[in-house]
CSV table of C-alpha atoms and ligand atoms in Angstrom, one decimal:
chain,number,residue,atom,x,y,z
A,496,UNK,CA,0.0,-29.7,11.0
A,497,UNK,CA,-2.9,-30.5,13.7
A,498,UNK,CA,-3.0,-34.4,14.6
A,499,UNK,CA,-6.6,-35.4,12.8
A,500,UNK,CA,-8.5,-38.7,12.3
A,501,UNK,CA,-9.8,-39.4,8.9
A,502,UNK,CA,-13.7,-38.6,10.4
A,503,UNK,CA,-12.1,-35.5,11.8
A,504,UNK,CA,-11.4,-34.7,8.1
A,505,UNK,CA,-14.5,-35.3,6.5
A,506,UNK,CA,-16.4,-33.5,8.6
A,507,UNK,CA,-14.5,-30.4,8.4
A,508,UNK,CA,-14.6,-30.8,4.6
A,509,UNK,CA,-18.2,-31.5,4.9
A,510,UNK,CA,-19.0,-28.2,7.2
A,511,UNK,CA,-16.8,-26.1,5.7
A,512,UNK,CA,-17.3,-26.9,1.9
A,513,UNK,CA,-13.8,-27.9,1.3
A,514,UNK,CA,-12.3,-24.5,1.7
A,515,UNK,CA,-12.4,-24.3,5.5
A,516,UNK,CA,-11.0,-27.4,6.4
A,517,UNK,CA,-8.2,-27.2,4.2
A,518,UNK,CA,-6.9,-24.3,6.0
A,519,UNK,CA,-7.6,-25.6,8.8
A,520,UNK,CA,-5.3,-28.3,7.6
A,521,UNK,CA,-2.6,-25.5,7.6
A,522,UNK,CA,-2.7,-25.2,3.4
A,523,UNK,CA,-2.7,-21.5,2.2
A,524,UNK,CA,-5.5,-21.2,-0.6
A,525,UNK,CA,-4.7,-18.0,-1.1
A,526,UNK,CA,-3.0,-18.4,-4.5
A,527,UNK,CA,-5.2,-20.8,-5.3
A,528,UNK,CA,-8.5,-18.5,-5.3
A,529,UNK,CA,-6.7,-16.2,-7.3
A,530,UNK,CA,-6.1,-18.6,-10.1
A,531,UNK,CA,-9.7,-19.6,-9.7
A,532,UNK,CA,-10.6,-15.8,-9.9
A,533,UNK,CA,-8.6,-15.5,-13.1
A,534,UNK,CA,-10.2,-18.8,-14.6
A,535,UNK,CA,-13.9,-17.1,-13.9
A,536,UNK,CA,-12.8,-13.7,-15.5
A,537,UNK,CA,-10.8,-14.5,-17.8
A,538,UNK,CA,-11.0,-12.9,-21.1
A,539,UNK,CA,-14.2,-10.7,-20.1
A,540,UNK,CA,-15.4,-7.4,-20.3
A,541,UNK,CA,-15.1,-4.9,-17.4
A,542,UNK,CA,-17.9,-2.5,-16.8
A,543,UNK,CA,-18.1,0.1,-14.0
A,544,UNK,CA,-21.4,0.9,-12.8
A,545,UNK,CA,-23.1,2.1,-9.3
A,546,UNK,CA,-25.2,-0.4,-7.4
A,547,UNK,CA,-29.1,0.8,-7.7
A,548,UNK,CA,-30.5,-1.1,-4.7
A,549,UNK,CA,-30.5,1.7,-2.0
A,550,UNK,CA,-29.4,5.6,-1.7
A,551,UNK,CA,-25.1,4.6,-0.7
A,552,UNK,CA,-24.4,4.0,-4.0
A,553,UNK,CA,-21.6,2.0,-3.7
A,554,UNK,CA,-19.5,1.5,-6.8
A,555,UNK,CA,-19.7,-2.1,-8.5
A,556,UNK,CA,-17.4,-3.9,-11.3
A,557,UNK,CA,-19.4,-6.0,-13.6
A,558,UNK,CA,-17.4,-8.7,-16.0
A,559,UNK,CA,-19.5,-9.7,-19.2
A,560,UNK,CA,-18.8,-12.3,-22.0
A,561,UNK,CA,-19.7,-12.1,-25.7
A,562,UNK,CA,-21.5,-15.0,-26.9
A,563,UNK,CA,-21.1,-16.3,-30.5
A,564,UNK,CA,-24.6,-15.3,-31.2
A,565,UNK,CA,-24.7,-11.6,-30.2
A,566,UNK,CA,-25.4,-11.5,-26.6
A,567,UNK,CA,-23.7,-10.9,-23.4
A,568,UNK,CA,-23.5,-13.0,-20.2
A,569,UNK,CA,-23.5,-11.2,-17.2
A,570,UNK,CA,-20.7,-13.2,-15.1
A,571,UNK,CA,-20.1,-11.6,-12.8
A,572,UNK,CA,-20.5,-8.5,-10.2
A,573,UNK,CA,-17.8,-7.3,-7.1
A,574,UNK,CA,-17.6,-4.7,-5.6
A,575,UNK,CA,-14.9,-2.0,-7.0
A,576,UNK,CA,-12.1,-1.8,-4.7
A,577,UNK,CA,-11.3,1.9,-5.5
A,578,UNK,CA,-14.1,3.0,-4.4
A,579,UNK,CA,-13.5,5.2,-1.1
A,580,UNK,CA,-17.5,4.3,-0.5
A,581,UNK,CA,-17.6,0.6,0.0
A,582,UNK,CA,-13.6,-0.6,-0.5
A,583,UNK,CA,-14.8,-3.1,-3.1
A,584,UNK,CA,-17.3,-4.4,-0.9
A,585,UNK,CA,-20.9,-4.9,-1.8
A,586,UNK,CA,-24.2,-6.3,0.2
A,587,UNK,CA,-24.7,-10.2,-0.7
B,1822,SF4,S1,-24.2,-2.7,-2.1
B,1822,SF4,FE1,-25.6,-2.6,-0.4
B,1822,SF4,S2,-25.1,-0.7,0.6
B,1822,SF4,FE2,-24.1,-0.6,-1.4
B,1822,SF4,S3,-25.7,0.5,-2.7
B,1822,SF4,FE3,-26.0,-1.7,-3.0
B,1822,SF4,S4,-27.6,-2.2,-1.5
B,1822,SF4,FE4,-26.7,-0.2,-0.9
């Protein structure tokens, strides 16, 4: 682990949001943004759809909830990874 002062810290945390500095910091967060993916998504729907914005097309996964009162929550949207178009990738 890289020698740091405490301000050294902080402002990585502060600059990076957290996430940055922490790996900085040598921590793999890789299994931990998975659980946090599976938290967001958990118990949703999964729709497949095509992006509408421009003429690529690139295929999309949407995850929806079902509220109590009859409507659904649009979560949310990634890109679907087996597309051979975008490789589960889509514009911000
Ligand atoms: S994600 Fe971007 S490139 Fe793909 S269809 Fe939508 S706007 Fe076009």
């Amino acid at each position: 682990m890289p020698d740091l002062t405490r301000r050294d810290f902080l402002k990585l945390g502060a600059a990076g949001g957290g996430a940055a500095g922490l790996s900085v910091l040598g921590f793999d967060l890789a299994e931990a943004d998975q659980v946090k993916q599976n938290f967001r998504i958990a118990g949703t729907r999964e729709s497949h759809s095509v992006c509408p914005y421009c003429a690529v097309g690139c295929a999309l996964v949407a995850f929806t909830k079902d509220n109590s009162d009859g409507s659904r929550q649009l979560l949310q949207i990634e890109g679907n990874p087996d597309s051979p178009v975008n490789e589960g990738r889509l514009c911000p």
